[in-house]
Short mmCIF file of C-alpha atoms and ligand atoms in Angstrom, two decimals:
data_model
loop_
_atom_site.label_atom_id
_atom_site.label_comp_id
_atom_site.label_asym_id
_atom_site.label_seq_id
_atom_site.Cartn_x
_atom_site.Cartn_y
_atom_site.Cartn_z
CA MET A 1 54.81 57.86 38.05
CA VAL A 2 52.91 54.77 38.52
CA VAL A 3 51.67 53.63 35.27
CA ASP A 4 48.75 51.16 35.24
CA MET A 5 46.71 50.43 32.14
CA THR A 6 43.54 52.07 33.29
CA THR A 7 41.54 54.37 31.03
CA ALA A 8 42.80 57.31 32.97
CA SER A 9 46.53 56.63 32.41
CA PHE A 10 45.94 55.65 28.92
CA PHE A 11 44.40 59.02 28.38
CA LEU A 12 47.16 60.99 30.38
CA LEU A 13 49.98 59.33 28.35
CA ALA A 14 48.30 60.13 25.14
CA LEU A 15 47.67 63.70 26.22
CA LEU A 16 51.15 64.27 27.11
CA HIS A 17 52.22 63.07 23.77
CA ILE A 18 50.08 65.54 21.91
CA LEU A 19 50.22 68.55 24.28
CA THR A 20 53.63 68.37 25.49
CA GLY A 21 54.61 71.57 27.27
CA ILE A 22 51.13 73.00 27.58
CA ASP A 23 50.15 70.61 30.30
CA GLY A 24 53.31 71.15 32.33
CA GLN A 25 53.04 74.97 32.19
CA HIS A 26 49.56 75.01 33.74
CA HIS A 27 50.11 72.29 36.20
CA HIS A 28 51.60 74.67 38.85
CA ASN A 29 48.60 76.95 38.84
CA SER A 30 45.90 74.32 39.04
CA ALA A 31 45.66 74.38 42.78
CA ASN A 32 44.37 77.99 42.60
CA MET A 33 41.58 77.29 40.23
CA PRO A 34 38.09 75.87 40.88
CA ALA A 35 37.88 72.10 40.09
CA PRO A 36 36.21 71.08 36.82
CA SER A 37 32.93 69.60 36.93
CA PHE A 38 30.09 68.27 34.61
CA GLY A 39 27.35 70.85 33.85
CA SER A 40 24.82 68.25 32.64
CA THR A 41 24.35 64.56 32.44
CA MET A 42 25.15 62.93 29.06
CA GLU A 43 22.08 61.43 27.48
CA ASN A 44 21.90 57.93 26.13
CA ILE A 45 21.10 57.72 22.31
CA THR A 46 19.13 55.43 20.14
CA VAL A 47 19.58 56.12 16.45
CA ILE A 48 18.47 54.49 13.15
CA ASN A 49 21.28 52.96 11.39
CA GLY A 50 22.55 55.49 8.81
CA ARG A 51 21.53 58.56 10.60
CA ASP A 52 23.83 60.83 12.67
CA ALA A 53 24.35 60.79 16.41
CA SER A 54 25.79 63.36 18.83
CA PHE A 55 27.01 63.21 22.36
CA THR A 56 27.31 66.35 24.24
CA CYS A 57 29.60 66.78 27.41
CA VAL A 58 29.13 70.14 29.31
CA VAL A 59 32.33 70.89 31.48
CA LEU A 60 32.34 73.76 33.92
CA ASN A 61 35.85 75.13 34.97
CA ILE A 62 37.82 73.25 32.40
CA GLY A 63 40.93 75.56 33.34
CA PRO A 64 44.00 74.05 31.74
CA HIS A 65 42.47 70.44 31.30
CA ARG A 66 41.43 68.75 28.28
CA VAL A 67 38.40 66.78 27.24
CA ALA A 68 38.75 63.47 25.54
CA TRP A 69 36.28 60.94 24.05
CA ILE A 70 36.77 57.32 24.78
CA LYS A 71 35.02 54.26 23.43
CA ALA A 72 34.57 52.55 26.94
CA ASP A 73 34.05 49.05 25.60
CA ASP A 74 37.52 48.85 24.09
CA LYS A 75 39.16 51.89 25.73
CA GLY A 76 40.02 53.34 22.40
CA ILE A 77 40.72 57.02 22.49
CA LEU A 78 38.46 58.64 19.80
CA ALA A 79 39.32 62.27 20.12
CA MET A 80 41.10 64.73 22.38
CA HIS A 81 40.18 68.44 22.73
CA ASP A 82 39.43 69.35 19.09
CA ARG A 83 41.37 66.51 17.32
CA VAL A 84 39.97 63.11 16.06
CA LEU A 85 42.33 60.35 16.98
CA THR A 86 41.05 57.34 15.22
CA ASN A 87 40.96 57.03 11.43
CA ASN A 88 37.17 56.80 11.38
CA ALA A 89 36.19 59.52 8.90
CA ARG A 90 32.77 59.67 10.23
CA LEU A 91 33.76 61.01 13.64
CA SER A 92 34.12 64.73 14.46
CA VAL A 93 34.43 66.79 17.50
CA LEU A 94 33.16 70.33 18.07
CA HIS A 95 33.87 72.59 20.87
CA SER A 96 31.14 75.07 20.36
CA ASP A 97 31.19 77.36 23.26
CA LEU A 98 33.35 77.64 26.27
CA HIS A 99 31.59 74.69 28.17
CA THR A 100 30.27 72.43 25.31
CA TRP A 101 32.08 69.58 23.71
CA THR A 102 30.26 67.47 21.13
CA LEU A 103 31.24 64.15 19.58
CA HIS A 104 29.41 63.80 16.21
CA ILE A 105 29.12 60.46 14.51
CA ARG A 106 27.79 60.68 10.94
CA ASP A 107 26.16 57.79 9.13
CA VAL A 108 25.99 55.48 12.10
CA HIS A 109 26.87 51.87 11.67
CA ARG A 110 25.73 48.91 13.73
CA SER A 111 29.30 48.60 14.97
CA ASP A 112 29.35 52.20 16.56
CA ARG A 113 26.95 50.88 19.32
CA GLY A 114 28.53 50.91 22.96
CA VAL A 115 29.27 53.10 25.75
CA TYR A 116 30.97 56.40 25.10
CA MET A 117 32.93 58.29 27.70
CA CYS A 118 33.73 62.02 27.99
CA GLN A 119 36.81 62.24 30.13
CA ILE A 120 38.58 65.28 31.81
CA ASN A 121 42.40 64.87 32.41
CA SER A 122 42.00 66.52 35.91
CA ASP A 123 43.41 64.94 39.10
CA PRO A 124 41.48 63.01 40.06
CA MET A 125 40.30 62.05 36.44
CA LEU A 126 36.52 62.93 35.83
CA SER A 127 34.31 61.14 33.35
CA GLN A 128 30.77 60.47 32.55
CA THR A 129 29.47 57.80 30.13
CA ALA A 130 26.34 57.28 27.82
CA SER A 131 25.42 54.53 25.47
CA LEU A 132 24.77 54.53 21.81
CA GLU A 133 22.14 51.88 20.49
CA VAL A 134 21.75 51.58 16.83
CA VAL A 135 18.42 50.20 15.48
CA VAL A 136 17.91 48.91 12.07
CA PRO A 137 14.61 48.94 10.23
CA PRO A 138 13.17 45.51 9.00
CA ASP A 139 14.20 44.14 5.86
CA ILE A 140 12.69 41.07 4.13
CA LEU A 141 15.32 38.61 2.79
CA ASN A 142 14.39 37.81 -0.73
CA GLU A 143 15.86 34.41 -1.00
CA GLU A 144 12.85 32.58 -2.53
CA GLY A 145 12.52 35.15 -5.45
CA GLY A 146 9.07 35.08 -7.23
CA GLY A 147 5.98 36.36 -5.33
CA GLU A 148 3.70 33.61 -6.77
CA VAL A 149 3.20 30.03 -5.86
CA LEU A 150 1.13 27.32 -7.66
CA ILE A 151 -0.18 24.43 -5.73
CA PRO A 152 -2.69 21.71 -6.67
CA GLU A 153 -5.81 21.70 -4.69
CA GLY A 154 -5.25 19.47 -1.70
CA GLY A 155 -1.63 20.01 -1.71
CA MET A 156 0.67 21.59 0.77
CA ALA A 157 2.38 24.94 0.59
CA ARG A 158 4.78 26.74 2.76
CA LEU A 159 5.17 30.59 2.37
CA SER A 160 8.29 31.92 3.98
CA CYS A 161 9.11 35.41 4.86
CA LYS A 162 12.52 35.94 6.67
CA ALA A 163 13.29 39.23 8.14
CA LYS A 164 16.34 40.94 9.52
CA GLY A 165 16.68 44.07 11.46
CA PHE A 166 17.51 45.26 15.06
CA PRO A 167 15.56 44.58 17.26
CA GLN A 168 14.49 41.13 15.43
CA PRO A 169 11.44 42.19 13.51
CA ARG A 170 7.98 40.35 14.05
CA VAL A 171 6.78 38.76 10.94
CA THR A 172 2.76 38.80 10.50
CA TRP A 173 0.72 37.52 7.50
CA ARG A 174 -2.73 38.77 6.50
CA ARG A 175 -4.77 38.26 3.20
CA GLU A 176 -4.93 41.33 0.73
CA ASP A 177 -8.60 40.84 0.37
CA GLY A 178 -9.15 41.04 4.22
CA GLN A 179 -10.52 37.48 4.49
CA ASP A 180 -9.43 35.20 7.31
CA ILE A 181 -6.45 32.90 7.10
CA VAL A 182 -7.35 29.27 7.97
CA ILE A 183 -4.68 27.50 10.11
CA ARG A 184 -5.03 23.69 10.21
CA SER A 185 -3.36 22.15 13.06
CA GLY A 186 -4.66 18.77 13.04
CA ALA A 187 -6.68 16.66 10.69
CA LEU A 188 -9.98 18.15 11.93
CA GLN A 189 -8.84 21.23 13.80
CA LYS A 190 -8.86 24.47 12.21
CA GLN A 191 -8.75 28.04 13.24
CA ARG A 192 -9.55 31.35 11.42
CA VAL A 193 -7.37 34.26 12.13
CA SER A 194 -7.25 37.63 10.48
CA ILE A 195 -3.44 38.10 11.34
CA PHE A 196 -1.13 35.01 11.59
CA GLU A 197 2.21 35.61 13.39
CA GLY A 198 5.38 33.66 12.31
CA GLU A 199 7.85 33.64 9.49
CA VAL A 200 6.51 30.51 7.83
CA LEU A 201 2.69 30.17 6.95
CA THR A 202 1.92 26.52 6.10
CA PHE A 203 -1.00 25.34 4.32
CA HIS A 204 -1.97 21.68 4.68
CA LYS A 205 -4.61 20.44 2.03
CA ILE A 206 -5.04 23.92 0.50
CA THR A 207 -8.35 24.61 -0.88
CA ARG A 208 -9.64 26.94 -3.60
CA SER A 209 -10.95 29.52 -1.25
CA GLU A 210 -7.61 30.02 0.14
CA MET A 211 -6.34 31.31 -3.26
CA GLY A 212 -5.43 34.94 -3.37
CA ALA A 213 -2.64 37.30 -2.43
CA TYR A 214 -1.02 37.08 0.90
CA LEU A 215 0.98 39.86 2.58
CA CYS A 216 3.84 39.25 4.98
CA ILE A 217 4.64 42.28 7.13
CA ALA A 218 7.92 42.78 8.97
CA SER A 219 8.13 45.34 11.86
CA ASN A 220 10.31 46.10 14.85
CA ASN A 221 8.91 49.62 15.52
CA VAL A 222 11.76 51.13 13.76
CA PRO A 223 10.17 52.81 10.60
CA PRO A 224 9.55 51.90 7.98
CA SER A 225 7.84 48.45 8.22
CA VAL A 226 8.22 46.44 5.18
CA SER A 227 5.84 44.08 3.39
CA ARG A 228 6.09 41.49 0.65
CA ARG A 229 3.08 40.14 -1.43
CA ILE A 230 2.84 36.58 -2.48
CA VAL A 231 0.10 35.38 -4.77
CA VAL A 232 -1.12 31.80 -4.03
CA ASN A 233 -2.55 30.13 -6.97
CA VAL A 234 -4.60 26.95 -6.35
CA HIS A 235 -4.96 24.74 -9.40
CA PHE A 236 -7.89 22.29 -9.90
CA TYR A 237 -9.87 21.30 -12.86
CA PRO A 238 -13.18 22.94 -13.81
CA ILE A 239 -16.45 22.03 -11.99
CA ILE A 240 -19.70 23.04 -13.57
CA GLN A 241 -22.91 23.52 -11.58
CA VAL A 242 -26.13 23.88 -13.59
CA HIS A 243 -29.12 25.22 -11.32
CA ASN A 244 -31.80 24.84 -13.84
CA GLN A 245 -31.35 21.72 -15.89
CA LEU A 246 -34.70 22.00 -17.59
CA VAL A 247 -35.54 25.42 -19.16
CA GLY A 248 -38.59 26.17 -21.47
CA GLY A 249 -40.74 28.95 -22.91
CA PRO A 250 -43.17 29.43 -25.80
CA LEU A 251 -41.90 29.64 -29.46
CA GLY A 252 -40.64 33.17 -30.16
CA SER A 253 -39.37 33.78 -26.53
CA ASN A 254 -35.98 34.72 -25.38
CA ILE A 255 -34.39 32.18 -23.41
CA THR A 256 -31.27 32.34 -21.11
CA LEU A 257 -29.27 29.16 -20.05
CA ASP A 258 -27.01 29.58 -17.14
CA CYS A 259 -24.09 27.63 -15.98
CA MET A 260 -21.49 28.30 -13.07
CA VAL A 261 -17.89 27.31 -13.41
CA GLU A 262 -15.20 26.98 -11.02
CA ALA A 263 -11.69 26.64 -12.29
CA SER A 264 -8.15 27.57 -12.05
CA PRO A 265 -6.13 28.40 -13.88
CA LYS A 266 -8.68 30.30 -16.04
CA PRO A 267 -10.43 28.01 -18.23
CA ILE A 268 -11.75 28.43 -21.90
CA ASN A 269 -15.43 28.08 -21.81
CA TYR A 270 -17.74 27.57 -24.73
CA TRP A 271 -21.30 26.36 -25.54
CA ALA A 272 -22.32 23.36 -27.72
CA ARG A 273 -25.40 21.56 -28.86
CA GLU A 274 -25.99 18.01 -27.71
CA SER A 275 -24.66 16.80 -31.04
CA GLY A 276 -21.39 18.41 -30.21
CA GLU A 277 -21.75 21.22 -32.59
CA ILE A 278 -20.03 24.26 -31.11
CA ILE A 279 -22.19 27.34 -30.83
CA ILE A 280 -20.84 30.51 -32.16
CA PRO A 281 -22.21 33.91 -31.39
CA ASN A 282 -24.52 35.52 -34.17
CA ASP A 283 -27.98 37.03 -34.36
CA LYS A 284 -29.55 34.07 -32.73
CA TYR A 285 -27.08 33.41 -29.90
CA ARG A 286 -25.36 35.79 -27.55
CA MET A 287 -22.93 34.71 -24.83
CA GLU A 288 -21.85 36.17 -21.51
CA GLU A 289 -19.19 35.50 -18.97
CA LEU A 290 -19.49 37.14 -15.67
CA ASP A 291 -16.58 36.84 -13.11
CA VAL A 292 -18.12 35.94 -9.66
CA ASN A 293 -14.72 35.71 -7.88
CA THR A 294 -11.04 34.79 -9.02
CA TYR A 295 -12.05 31.30 -9.76
CA THR A 296 -15.79 31.34 -10.31
CA THR A 297 -17.24 32.45 -13.56
CA ARG A 298 -21.03 32.58 -14.51
CA LEU A 299 -21.73 31.61 -18.19
CA ARG A 300 -24.93 32.64 -19.89
CA LEU A 301 -26.32 31.78 -23.27
CA HIS A 302 -29.05 33.87 -24.62
CA LEU A 303 -31.05 32.50 -27.53
CA LYS A 304 -34.40 33.04 -29.31
CA LEU A 305 -36.67 29.91 -29.32
CA SER A 306 -37.83 30.09 -32.84
CA SER A 307 -38.37 26.68 -34.03
CA ASN A 308 -38.49 23.03 -32.92
CA ALA A 309 -35.07 22.53 -33.92
CA ASP A 310 -33.94 24.68 -30.97
CA GLU A 311 -35.28 22.12 -28.62
CA GLY A 312 -33.07 19.67 -26.98
CA GLY A 313 -29.75 19.50 -25.01
CA TYR A 314 -27.17 22.37 -24.67
CA LYS A 315 -23.89 21.90 -23.01
CA CYS A 316 -21.69 24.60 -21.32
CA CYS A 317 -18.19 23.33 -21.53
CA SER A 318 -14.95 24.37 -19.58
CA LYS A 319 -11.36 23.41 -20.09
CA ASN A 320 -8.17 24.37 -18.45
CA SER A 321 -4.65 22.82 -18.18
CA ILE A 322 -5.75 20.45 -15.35
CA GLY A 323 -8.89 18.92 -17.10
CA ASP A 324 -12.31 19.76 -18.55
CA SER A 325 -15.98 19.48 -17.74
CA GLU A 326 -19.39 20.04 -19.05
CA GLY A 327 -22.92 20.60 -17.99
CA THR A 328 -26.00 20.04 -19.79
CA ILE A 329 -29.35 21.93 -19.97
CA THR A 330 -32.39 20.73 -21.87
CA LEU A 331 -34.53 23.17 -23.64
CA GLN A 332 -38.29 22.56 -24.26
CA LYS A 333 -40.80 24.69 -25.80
CA GLY A 334 -44.42 25.42 -24.39
CA TRP A 335 -43.21 25.84 -20.91
CA ARG A 336 -43.91 29.02 -19.21
CA ARG A 337 -42.41 29.14 -15.91
CA LYS A 338 -38.74 28.34 -15.15
CA ASN A 339 -38.25 24.99 -13.63
CA ARG A 340 -36.67 25.05 -10.13
CA LEU A 341 -36.34 21.29 -10.03
CA GLY A 342 -33.28 19.31 -10.53
CA GLY A 343 -30.68 21.94 -8.87
CA GLY A 344 -27.26 20.60 -8.41
CA LEU A 345 -24.25 19.32 -9.88
CA THR A 346 -24.19 17.91 -13.33
CA THR A 347 -20.80 17.51 -14.74
CA THR A 348 -18.53 15.30 -16.54
CA THR A 349 -14.87 15.72 -15.79
CA ARG A 350 -11.77 14.52 -17.12
CA ALA A 351 -8.86 15.35 -14.88
CA GLY A 352 -5.53 14.97 -16.65
CA LEU A 353 -4.81 11.36 -17.90
CA LYS A 354 -7.02 9.88 -15.36
CA SER A 355 -10.47 9.94 -16.97
CA TRP A 356 -13.30 9.88 -14.65
CA THR A 357 -17.02 10.68 -14.57
CA ALA A 358 -18.17 12.65 -11.68
CA SER A 359 -21.82 12.59 -12.07
CA MET A 360 -23.79 12.64 -15.25
CA THR A 361 -27.30 11.87 -14.01
CA LEU A 362 -29.70 14.14 -15.55
CA THR A 363 -33.19 13.21 -14.74
CA VAL A 364 -35.25 13.05 -17.67
CA LEU A 365 -38.40 15.06 -16.82
CA ARG A 366 -41.33 14.61 -19.11
CA TRP A 367 -43.48 17.51 -19.64
CA ARG A 368 -47.22 17.16 -19.89
C1 NAG B 401 21.88 55.06 30.10
O1 NAG B 401 21.77 53.59 30.02
C2 NAG B 401 22.40 52.97 31.00
C3 NAG B 401 22.18 51.41 30.77
O2 NAG B 401 22.74 51.14 29.38
C4 NAG B 401 21.61 53.34 32.38
O3 NAG B 401 22.23 52.55 33.46
C5 NAG B 401 21.65 54.82 32.58
O4 NAG B 401 21.01 55.16 33.65
C6 NAG B 401 21.35 55.55 31.38
N1 NAG B 401 21.52 56.94 31.40
C7 NAG B 401 20.43 57.82 31.16
C8 NAG B 401 20.87 59.25 31.44
O5 NAG B 401 19.43 57.55 30.99
C1 NAG B 402 -35.85 39.33 -27.24
O1 NAG B 402 -34.69 40.09 -27.15
C2 NAG B 402 -34.51 41.01 -28.19
C3 NAG B 402 -33.31 41.74 -27.87
O2 NAG B 402 -32.36 40.87 -27.50
C4 NAG B 402 -35.62 41.99 -28.08
O3 NAG B 402 -35.62 42.92 -29.12
C5 NAG B 402 -36.85 41.22 -28.18
O4 NAG B 402 -37.83 42.20 -28.08
C6 NAG B 402 -37.01 40.21 -27.21
N1 NAG B 402 -38.26 39.56 -27.24
C7 NAG B 402 -39.02 39.16 -26.45
C8 NAG B 402 -40.38 38.34 -26.69
O5 NAG B 402 -38.85 39.46 -25.30
#
């Protein structure tokens, strides 16, 4: 007997070992029997990691022969007839009817991928192969922990979302509120995209309008896709805008003073008289704060113009951990129509230790 270490001989040796006697007994009769053949082609399988997979081998006229399952990559014999020959507890074989042999792999691992062979120990040996591919749904590696970043306005930020899976997942980014992402490639070049592709999303000179929740989504067509939410907080000192710097009305009228504040983190806002006396809500004064967006608040002071003492300067003030700012509105009686003059920015700002004045040019308008 010529022994070369091919799959076939490997198989035959193993078979003789296990089925001593049986094989020899039938050997003499095999010439009178129709030769075995495959009844169908074995199908390639793609399966999601952790699920089960089965190869089915249909053999006609098996006669005295035996069916074995072999991992073609390493020539390991997995099973023979109805016995599993490896110590892989996830494997089982089933001989369900006269013609059908099934190799079942439970809880498939990535390492199970490869080419599987169904072999018949006839002479010549017969075999057919099919491959098992194991795909893995995407997973986002959470090395950076917290889903929130704080960046001073004008600063730089990198959001990173590394994903694994098989095939390698595609990572895309979008804003939760549906607004575009601004990609700056050069000093002047910028591009707006609704979806950005790549593991790292970089902000150069971030602006307040880029503040919000960003979602990175990893997908490789193996369900389920996964996403991660990162909140980008841009910090800046309060800026106050006063549209009507001069407001008036007859004695006895109800007056509303109006300021817009942009600040992040959320500021503490209050109103004061020009003297610095803080206004507290009571029968005479009522205050309102309306959120316009995540960093913009509209401040309103409602008051009754009941005496000459109510005339003069009112300040809306805003303060957060980065700095503070105030805007001034002048109230005069005897003026019926709202003034539309002097719209713009009137603000004093102190940012951190560096104290500076942005613009405090309130035009003094005289009323005739
Ligand atoms: C199985 O995949 C191999 C490549 O891996 C291919 O050559 C073969 O034709 C496929 N068989 C079937 C039945 O699709
Ligand atoms: C002023 O507002 C109060 C309620 O806030 C109301 O009762 C009063 O009638 C208003 N006066 C004028 C002149 O509109």
